[in-house]
XYZ file of C-alpha atoms in Angstrom:
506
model
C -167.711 -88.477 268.561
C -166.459 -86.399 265.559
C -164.543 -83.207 265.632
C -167.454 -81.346 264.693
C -169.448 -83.160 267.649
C -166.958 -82.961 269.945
C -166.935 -78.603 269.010
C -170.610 -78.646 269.226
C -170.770 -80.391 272.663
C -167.891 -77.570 273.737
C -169.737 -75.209 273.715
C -173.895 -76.514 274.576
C -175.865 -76.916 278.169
C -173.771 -73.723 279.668
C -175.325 -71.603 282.362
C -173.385 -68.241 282.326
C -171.984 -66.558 285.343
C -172.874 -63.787 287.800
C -174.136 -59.978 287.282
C -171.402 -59.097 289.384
C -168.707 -60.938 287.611
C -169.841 -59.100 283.886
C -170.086 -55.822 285.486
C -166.240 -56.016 286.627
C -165.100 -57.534 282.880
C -166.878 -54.706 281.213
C -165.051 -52.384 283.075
C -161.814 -53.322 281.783
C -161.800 -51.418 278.417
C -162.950 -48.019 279.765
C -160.090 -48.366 282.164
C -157.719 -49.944 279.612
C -158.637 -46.769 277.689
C -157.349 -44.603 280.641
C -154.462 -46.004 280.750
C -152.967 -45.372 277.089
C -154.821 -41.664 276.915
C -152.303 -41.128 280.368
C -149.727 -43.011 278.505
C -149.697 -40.356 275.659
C -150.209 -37.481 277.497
C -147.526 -38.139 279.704
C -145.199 -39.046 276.776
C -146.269 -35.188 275.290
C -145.248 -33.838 278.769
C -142.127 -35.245 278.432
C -141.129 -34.734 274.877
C -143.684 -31.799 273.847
C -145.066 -33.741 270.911
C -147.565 -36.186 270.475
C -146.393 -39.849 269.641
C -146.459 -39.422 266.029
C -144.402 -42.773 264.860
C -147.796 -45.033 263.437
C -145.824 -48.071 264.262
C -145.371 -47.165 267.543
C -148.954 -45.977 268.044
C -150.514 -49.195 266.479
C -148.304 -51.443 269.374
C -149.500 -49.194 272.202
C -152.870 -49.685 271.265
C -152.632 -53.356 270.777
C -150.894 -53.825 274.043
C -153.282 -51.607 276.299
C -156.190 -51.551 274.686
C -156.549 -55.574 273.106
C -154.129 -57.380 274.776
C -155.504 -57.270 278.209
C -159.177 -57.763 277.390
C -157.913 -60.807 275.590
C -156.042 -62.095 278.650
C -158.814 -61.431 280.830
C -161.136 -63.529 279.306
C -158.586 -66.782 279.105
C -155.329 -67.028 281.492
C -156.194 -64.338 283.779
C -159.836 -64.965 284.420
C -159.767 -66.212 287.503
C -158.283 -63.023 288.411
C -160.969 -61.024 286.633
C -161.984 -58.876 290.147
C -158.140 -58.447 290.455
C -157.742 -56.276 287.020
C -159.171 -53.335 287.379
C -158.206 -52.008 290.836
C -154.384 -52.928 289.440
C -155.073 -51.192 286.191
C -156.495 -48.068 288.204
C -153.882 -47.909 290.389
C -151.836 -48.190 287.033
C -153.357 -45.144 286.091
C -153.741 -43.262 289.458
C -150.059 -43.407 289.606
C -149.512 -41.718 285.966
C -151.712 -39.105 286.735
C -150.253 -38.073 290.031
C -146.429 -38.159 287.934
C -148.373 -35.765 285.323
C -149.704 -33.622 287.931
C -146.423 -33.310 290.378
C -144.790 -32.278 286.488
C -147.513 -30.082 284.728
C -145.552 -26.565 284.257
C -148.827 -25.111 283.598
C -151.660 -23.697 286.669
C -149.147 -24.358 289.286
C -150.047 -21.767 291.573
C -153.936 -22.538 291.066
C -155.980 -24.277 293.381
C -157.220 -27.631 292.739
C -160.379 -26.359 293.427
C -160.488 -23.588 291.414
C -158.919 -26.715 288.830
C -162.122 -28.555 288.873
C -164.381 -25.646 288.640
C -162.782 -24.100 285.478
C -162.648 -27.598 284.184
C -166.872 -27.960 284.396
C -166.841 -24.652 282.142
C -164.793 -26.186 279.823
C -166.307 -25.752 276.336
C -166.829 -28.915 274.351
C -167.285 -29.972 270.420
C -170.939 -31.220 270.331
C -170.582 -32.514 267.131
C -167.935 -34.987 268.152
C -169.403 -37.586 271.249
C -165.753 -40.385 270.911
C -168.101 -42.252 273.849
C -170.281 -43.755 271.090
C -167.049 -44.874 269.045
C -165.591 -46.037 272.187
C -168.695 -48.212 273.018
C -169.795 -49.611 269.374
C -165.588 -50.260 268.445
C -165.020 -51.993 272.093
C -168.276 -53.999 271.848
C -166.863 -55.068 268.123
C -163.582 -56.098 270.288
C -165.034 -58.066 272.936
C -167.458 -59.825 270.206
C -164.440 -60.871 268.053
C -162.643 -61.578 271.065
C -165.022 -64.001 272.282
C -166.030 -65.766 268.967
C -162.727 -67.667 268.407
C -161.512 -67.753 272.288
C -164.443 -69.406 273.087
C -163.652 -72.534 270.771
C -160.611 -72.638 273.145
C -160.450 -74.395 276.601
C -158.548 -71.691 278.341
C -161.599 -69.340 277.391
C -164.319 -70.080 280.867
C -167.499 -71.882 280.128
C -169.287 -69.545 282.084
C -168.061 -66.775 279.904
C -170.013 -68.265 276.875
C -173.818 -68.680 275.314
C -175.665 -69.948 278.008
C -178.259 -72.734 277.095
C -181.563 -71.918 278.109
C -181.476 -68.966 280.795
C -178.557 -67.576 282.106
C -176.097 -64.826 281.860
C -173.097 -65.390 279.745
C -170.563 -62.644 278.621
C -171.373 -63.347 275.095
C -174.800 -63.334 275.933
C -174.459 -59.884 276.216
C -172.455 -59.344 273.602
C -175.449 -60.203 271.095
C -177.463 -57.672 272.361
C -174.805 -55.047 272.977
C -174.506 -55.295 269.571
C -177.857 -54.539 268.653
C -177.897 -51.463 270.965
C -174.863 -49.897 269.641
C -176.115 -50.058 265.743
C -178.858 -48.491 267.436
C -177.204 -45.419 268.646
C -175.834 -44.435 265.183
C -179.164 -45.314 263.689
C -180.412 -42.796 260.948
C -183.450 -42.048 262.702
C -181.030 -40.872 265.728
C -178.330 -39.068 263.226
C -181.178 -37.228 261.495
C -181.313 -33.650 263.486
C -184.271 -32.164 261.615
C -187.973 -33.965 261.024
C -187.797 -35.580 257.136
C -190.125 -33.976 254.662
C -188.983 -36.797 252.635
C -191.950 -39.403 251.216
C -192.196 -42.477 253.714
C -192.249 -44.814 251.220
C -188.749 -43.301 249.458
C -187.098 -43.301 253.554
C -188.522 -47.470 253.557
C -186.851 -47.884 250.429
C -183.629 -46.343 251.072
C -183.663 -48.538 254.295
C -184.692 -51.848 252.512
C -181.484 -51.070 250.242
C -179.368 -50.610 253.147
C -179.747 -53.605 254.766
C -178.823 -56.240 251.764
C -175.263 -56.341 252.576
C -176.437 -58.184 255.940
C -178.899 -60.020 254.259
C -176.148 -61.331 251.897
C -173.580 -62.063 254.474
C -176.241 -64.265 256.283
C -176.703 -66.146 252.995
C -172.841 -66.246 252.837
C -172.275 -67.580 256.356
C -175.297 -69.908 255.927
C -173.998 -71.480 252.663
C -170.531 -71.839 253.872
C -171.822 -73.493 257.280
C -173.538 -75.779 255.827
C -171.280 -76.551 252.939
C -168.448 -77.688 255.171
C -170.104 -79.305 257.824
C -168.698 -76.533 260.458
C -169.529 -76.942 263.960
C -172.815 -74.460 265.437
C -174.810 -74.174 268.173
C -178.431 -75.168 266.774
C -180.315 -73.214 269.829
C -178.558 -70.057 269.446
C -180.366 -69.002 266.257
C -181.913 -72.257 264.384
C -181.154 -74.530 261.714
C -180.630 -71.430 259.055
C -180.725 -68.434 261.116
C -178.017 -66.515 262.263
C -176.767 -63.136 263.827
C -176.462 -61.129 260.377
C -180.458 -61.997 259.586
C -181.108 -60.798 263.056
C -179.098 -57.551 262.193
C -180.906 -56.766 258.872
C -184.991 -57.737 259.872
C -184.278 -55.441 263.268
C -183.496 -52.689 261.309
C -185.766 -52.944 258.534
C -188.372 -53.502 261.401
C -187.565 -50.591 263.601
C -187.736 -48.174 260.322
C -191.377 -49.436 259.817
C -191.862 -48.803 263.247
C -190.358 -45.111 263.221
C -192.275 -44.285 260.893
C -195.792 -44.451 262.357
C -194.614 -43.625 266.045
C -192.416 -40.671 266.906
C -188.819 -40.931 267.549
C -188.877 -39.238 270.824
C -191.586 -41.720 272.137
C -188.833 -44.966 270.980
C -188.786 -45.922 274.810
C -192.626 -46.457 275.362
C -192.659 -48.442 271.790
C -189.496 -50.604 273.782
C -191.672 -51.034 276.622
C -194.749 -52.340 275.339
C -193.253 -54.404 273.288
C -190.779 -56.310 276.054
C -193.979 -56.908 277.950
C -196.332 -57.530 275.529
C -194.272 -60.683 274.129
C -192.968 -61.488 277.559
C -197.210 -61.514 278.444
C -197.480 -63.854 275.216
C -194.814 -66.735 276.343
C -196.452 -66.809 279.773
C -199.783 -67.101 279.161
C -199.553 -69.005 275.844
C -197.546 -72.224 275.286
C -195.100 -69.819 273.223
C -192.233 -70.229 275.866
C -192.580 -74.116 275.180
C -192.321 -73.896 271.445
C -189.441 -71.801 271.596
C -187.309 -74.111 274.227
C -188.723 -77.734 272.652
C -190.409 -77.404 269.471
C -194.115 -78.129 268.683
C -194.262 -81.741 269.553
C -192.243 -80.942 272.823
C -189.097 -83.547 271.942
C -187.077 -80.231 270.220
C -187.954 -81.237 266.362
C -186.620 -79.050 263.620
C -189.162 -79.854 261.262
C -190.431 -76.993 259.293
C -188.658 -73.627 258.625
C -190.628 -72.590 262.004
C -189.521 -75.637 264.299
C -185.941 -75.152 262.271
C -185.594 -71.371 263.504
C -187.873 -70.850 265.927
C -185.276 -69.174 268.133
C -184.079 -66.888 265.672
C -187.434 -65.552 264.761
C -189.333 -65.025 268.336
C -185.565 -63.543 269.381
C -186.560 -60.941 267.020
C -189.457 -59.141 269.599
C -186.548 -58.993 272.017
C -183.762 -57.243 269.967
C -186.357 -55.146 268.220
C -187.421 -53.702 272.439
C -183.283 -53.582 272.816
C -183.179 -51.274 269.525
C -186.185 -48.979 269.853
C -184.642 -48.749 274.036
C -181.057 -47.636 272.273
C -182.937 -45.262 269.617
C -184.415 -43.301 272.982
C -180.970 -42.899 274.434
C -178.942 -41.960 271.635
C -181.354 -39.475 270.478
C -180.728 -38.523 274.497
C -176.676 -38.728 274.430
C -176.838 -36.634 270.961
C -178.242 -33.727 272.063
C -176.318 -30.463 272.309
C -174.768 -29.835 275.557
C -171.642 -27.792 274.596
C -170.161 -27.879 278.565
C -168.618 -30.166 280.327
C -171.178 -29.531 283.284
C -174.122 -30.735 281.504
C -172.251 -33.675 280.321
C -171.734 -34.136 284.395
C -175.636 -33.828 284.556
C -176.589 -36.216 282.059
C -173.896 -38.627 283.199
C -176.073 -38.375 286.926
C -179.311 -39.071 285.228
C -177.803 -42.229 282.949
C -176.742 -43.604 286.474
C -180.508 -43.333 287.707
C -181.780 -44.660 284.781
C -179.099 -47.483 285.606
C -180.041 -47.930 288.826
C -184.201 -47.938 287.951
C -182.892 -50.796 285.431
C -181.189 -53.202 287.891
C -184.502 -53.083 290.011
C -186.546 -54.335 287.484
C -184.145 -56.846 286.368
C -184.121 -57.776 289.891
C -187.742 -57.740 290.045
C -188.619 -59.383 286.551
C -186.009 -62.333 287.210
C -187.543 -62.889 290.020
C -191.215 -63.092 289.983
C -191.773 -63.276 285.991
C -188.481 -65.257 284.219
C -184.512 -65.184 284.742
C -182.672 -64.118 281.869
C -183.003 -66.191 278.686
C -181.011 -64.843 275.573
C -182.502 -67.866 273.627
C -185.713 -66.083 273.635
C -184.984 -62.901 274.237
C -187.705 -62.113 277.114
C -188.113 -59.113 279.172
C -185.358 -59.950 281.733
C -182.552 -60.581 278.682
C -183.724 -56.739 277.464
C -184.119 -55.043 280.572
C -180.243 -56.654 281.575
C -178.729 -55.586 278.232
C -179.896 -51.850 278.112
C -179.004 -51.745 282.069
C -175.361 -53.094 280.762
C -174.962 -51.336 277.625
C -175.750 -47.662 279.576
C -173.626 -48.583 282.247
C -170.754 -49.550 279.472
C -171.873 -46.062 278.346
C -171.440 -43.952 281.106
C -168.029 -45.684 282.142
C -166.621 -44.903 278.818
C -168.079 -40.761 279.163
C -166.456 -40.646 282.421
C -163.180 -41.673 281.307
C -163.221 -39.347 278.761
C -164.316 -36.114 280.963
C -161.175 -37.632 283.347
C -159.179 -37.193 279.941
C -160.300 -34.212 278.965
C -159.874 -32.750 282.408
C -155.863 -34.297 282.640
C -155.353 -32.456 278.993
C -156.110 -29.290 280.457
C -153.766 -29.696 282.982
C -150.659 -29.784 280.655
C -152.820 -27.235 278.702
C -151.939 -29.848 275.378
C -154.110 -32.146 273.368
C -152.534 -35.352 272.227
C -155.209 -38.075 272.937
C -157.008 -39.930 269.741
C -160.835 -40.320 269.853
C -160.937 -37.754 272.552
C -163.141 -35.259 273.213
C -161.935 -32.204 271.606
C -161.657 -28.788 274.090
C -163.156 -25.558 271.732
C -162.311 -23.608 274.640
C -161.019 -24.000 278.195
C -162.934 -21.930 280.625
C -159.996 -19.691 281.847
C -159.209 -18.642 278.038
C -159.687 -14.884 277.391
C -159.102 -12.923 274.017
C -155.530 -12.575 274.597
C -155.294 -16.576 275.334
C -156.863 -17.999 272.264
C -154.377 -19.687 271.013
C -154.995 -21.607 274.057
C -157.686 -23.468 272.243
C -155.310 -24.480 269.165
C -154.069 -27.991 270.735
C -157.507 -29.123 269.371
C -156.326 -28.675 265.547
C -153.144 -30.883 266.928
C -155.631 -33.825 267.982
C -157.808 -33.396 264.841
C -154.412 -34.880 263.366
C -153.804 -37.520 265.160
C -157.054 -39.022 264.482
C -155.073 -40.877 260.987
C -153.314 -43.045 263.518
C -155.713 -44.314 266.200
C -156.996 -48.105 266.155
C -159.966 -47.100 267.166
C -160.936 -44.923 264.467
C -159.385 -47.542 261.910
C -162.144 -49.589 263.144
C -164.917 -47.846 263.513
C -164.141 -46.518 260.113
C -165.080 -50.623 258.562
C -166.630 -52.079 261.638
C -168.776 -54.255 259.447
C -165.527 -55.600 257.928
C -163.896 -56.198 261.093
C -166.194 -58.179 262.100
C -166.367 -60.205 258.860
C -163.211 -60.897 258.674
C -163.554 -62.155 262.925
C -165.761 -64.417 261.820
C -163.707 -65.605 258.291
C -160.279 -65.961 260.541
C -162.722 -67.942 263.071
C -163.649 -70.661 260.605
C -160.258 -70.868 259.039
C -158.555 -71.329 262.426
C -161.191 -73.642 263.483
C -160.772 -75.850 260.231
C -157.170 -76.138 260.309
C -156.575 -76.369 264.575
C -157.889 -78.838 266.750
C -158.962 -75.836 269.547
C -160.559 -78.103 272.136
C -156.582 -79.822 272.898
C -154.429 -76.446 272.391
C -152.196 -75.643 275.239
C -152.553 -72.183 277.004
C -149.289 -71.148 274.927
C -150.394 -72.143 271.534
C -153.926 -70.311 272.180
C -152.840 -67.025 273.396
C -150.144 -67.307 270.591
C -153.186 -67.850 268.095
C -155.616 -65.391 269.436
C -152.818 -62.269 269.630
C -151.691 -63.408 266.103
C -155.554 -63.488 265.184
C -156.826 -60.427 266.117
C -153.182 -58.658 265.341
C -153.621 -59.336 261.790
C -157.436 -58.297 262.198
C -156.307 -55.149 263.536
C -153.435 -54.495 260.903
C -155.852 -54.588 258.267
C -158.424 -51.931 259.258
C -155.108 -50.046 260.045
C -153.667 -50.105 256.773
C -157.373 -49.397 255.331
C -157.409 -46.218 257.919
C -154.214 -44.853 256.652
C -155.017 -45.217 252.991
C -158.759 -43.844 253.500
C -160.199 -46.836 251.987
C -163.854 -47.404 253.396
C -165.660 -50.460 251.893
C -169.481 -49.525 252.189
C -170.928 -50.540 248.974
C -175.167 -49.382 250.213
């Protein structure tokens, strides 16, 4: 067999791994989050002053935040249920030292504590949960796209075959749902009096940098004779034309039906196409072609995968349109951030049922055609992704107002703590001090050119895969590559971030 072969054959015929198993992984980031947001505010006990040094602030985020998602998912993944009680005990422990040290509220109760803390004021305009979610998903995918080519990366962590549930299964449509979220049908707060047809135009524009990337990658695939994974997408199909026609689909869609009414469109259209691969021969198309023996003859036989996928990831958007115009409505407490976190966890829970009920008497998961299962499993995910990474903040927020400082990066940002009175406002300045931090967070650095950092992911993936035999490395070599990988990937939207360079051309 020949290298590229022997790459394909790597990574075809998985068949994922279990619900359970995902659910713990996922939980790493929010938890790797608490850990450096209690790193830095126990540093600003100490010292009283934020970590200011960028260096220094670029390392702690690569270490806590990218460093241990990238071990979990090679060396120490068979010690993946392992992680996060260790890393919450991690963090239990530095919140206790910050609490035995706070100089601040001593003689208060920590009852009265929590109840001043769910009157705590919050900016509405700022929600760092839908950063955290859309930057960490852009992570995990870039993560996942070189590691995988590695054999210290588990099989069961990749694309699964036919049906399945991988971890990069999930990261497909997790990435769907999060350019969902900051969709401008969600980010517009007022009905447009704007023409339809000028809205459809502006969004037709919008989308040719994806459409010319999936040219790009296409051309360049096939140019070099670089190893892929026909059944993922097809013979010319790939993730950035399933980016662009989602979109431009879900505009057309928006604007006929309401916004508000996104979920019912979601609905409708999971079962309506799941209805059509049951009780057509659809389903067999999709899995072996029209003459049954998997030919790629013909654009359709060539891509069929790619373009049926489409009714799936359009029901994932129109699901994630419904909650973000949900998540991005004004609640200016932290109480009713407490209430909407309890109804996301219902909405969770009503989620897992059907999954449990649709894998079982309809069709397991499939992320090769996107069926009902694959969308009801990746909005059940994605929300519970979502409310992990809310929680952690309110736990933030709430340790912050213990030292009475503000020194955490892509934080939620205190306009007023509930015990503040006329002659405390300056009580509510430590929020100006975060507002400057912001210049030196990874985070922000990447969610300021997430379209580039994942570019360049997948420009540093072909490069290392054309110039390293992957399949033979030794666990050394790959976790040297893979740090030294996304290090530089990092470095770059950092040094973008602190010269306020944005490259968005549309």
């Amino acid at each position: 067999m020949s290298q590229k072969q022997l790459k394909e054959a790597f990574i075809s015929n998985l068949n994922g791994t279990t619900l359970l198993e995902i659910s713990v992984g996922l939980s790493l980031a929010p938890l790797c989050l608490l850990c450096r947001g209690l790193l830095l505010l126990l540093y600003y006990l100490h010292y009283g002053k934020p970590l200011s040094s960028r260096k220094y602030n670029l390392l702690l985020d690569f270490i806590v935040l990218i460093s241990p998602l990238l071990f979990s998912c090679t060396v120490l993944s068979p010690l993946i249920f392992f992680m996060p009680p260790v890393i919450a005990a991690f963090c239990a422990g530095i919140f206790s030292k910050i609490y035995s040290q706070r100089k601040c509220g001593i003689g208060v109760s920590f009852r009265q504590i929590v109840n001043d803390f769910q009157e705590t004021c919050l900016d509405p305009e700022y929600i760092p949960s839908i950063t955290l979610f859309r930057v960490f998903v852009n992570v995990l995918t870039s993560i996942s796209i070189l590691a995988v080519d590695f054999p210290q990366y588990p099989r069961r962590y990749a694309k699964t075959e036919t049906y399945g549930t991988g971890v990069m299964d999930l990261g497909v449509g997790a990435f769907i749902f999060g350019n969902a979220l900051v969709c401008p049908e969600v980010r517009q707060k007022s009905c447009s009096i704007q023409p339809k047809f000028s809205y459809l135009t502006r969004q037709v524009f919008s989308i040719w940098p994806l459409i010319v990337l999936g040219v790009g990658r296409l051309f360049s695939v096939k140019s070099i004779e670089y190893h892929e994974h026909i059944s993922e997408y097809g013979v010319h199909w790939n993730f950035f034309f399933t980016l662009a026609f989602v979109r431009l689909a879900a505009s057309l869609i928006l604007t006929v039906f309401p916004k508000n009414k996104s979920w019912i469109v979601a609905v409708n259209l999971a079962i309506f196409y799941q209805l059509i691969l049951n009780i057509t021969s659809l389903k067999m198309f999709v899995l072996h072609g029209s003459n049954g023996k998997d030919t790629r003859v013909g654009f359709l036989n060539a891509n069929r995968e790619g373009l049926f996928s489409l009714f799936g990831y359009l029901a994932i958007y129109m699901a994630s349109v419904q909650v973000g115009l949900y998540v991005l409505k004004c609640r200016n407490f932290v109480k009713d951030w407490i209430k909407a976190i309890c109804f996301l966890i219902l909405m969770v829970l009503v989620l897992f049922i059907f999954l449990h009920l649709s894998q079982v008497h309809v069709d397991p998961v499939s992320r090769r055609m996107a069926n009902l299962s694959y969308c009801i499993w990746v909005v059940a995910h994605c929300l519970t992704l979502f409310i992990c990474f809310v929680v952690i903040d309110l736990m933030l927020v709430f340790t912050k107002l213990l030292i009475n400082g503000s020194s955490v990066p892509c934080c939620w940002n205190v306009i007023q703590p509930a015990h503040s009175s006329k002659k405390h406002d300056t009580e509510a300045m430590p929020v100006k001090r975060e507002s400057k931090l912001l210049h030196i967070c990874l985070i922000s650095a990447i969610d300021k050119n997430q379209l580039l950092f994942f570019l360049l992911a997948n420009i540093m993936t072909g490069i290392v895969n054309i110039i390293i035999d992957t399949i033979h490395s030794k666990t050394s070599f790959a976790l040297f590559v893979l740090h030294l990988y996304m290090f530089l990937n990092c470095l770059i939207m950092y040094i973008l971030h602190a010269k306020n360079i944005v490259l968005k051309f549309w």
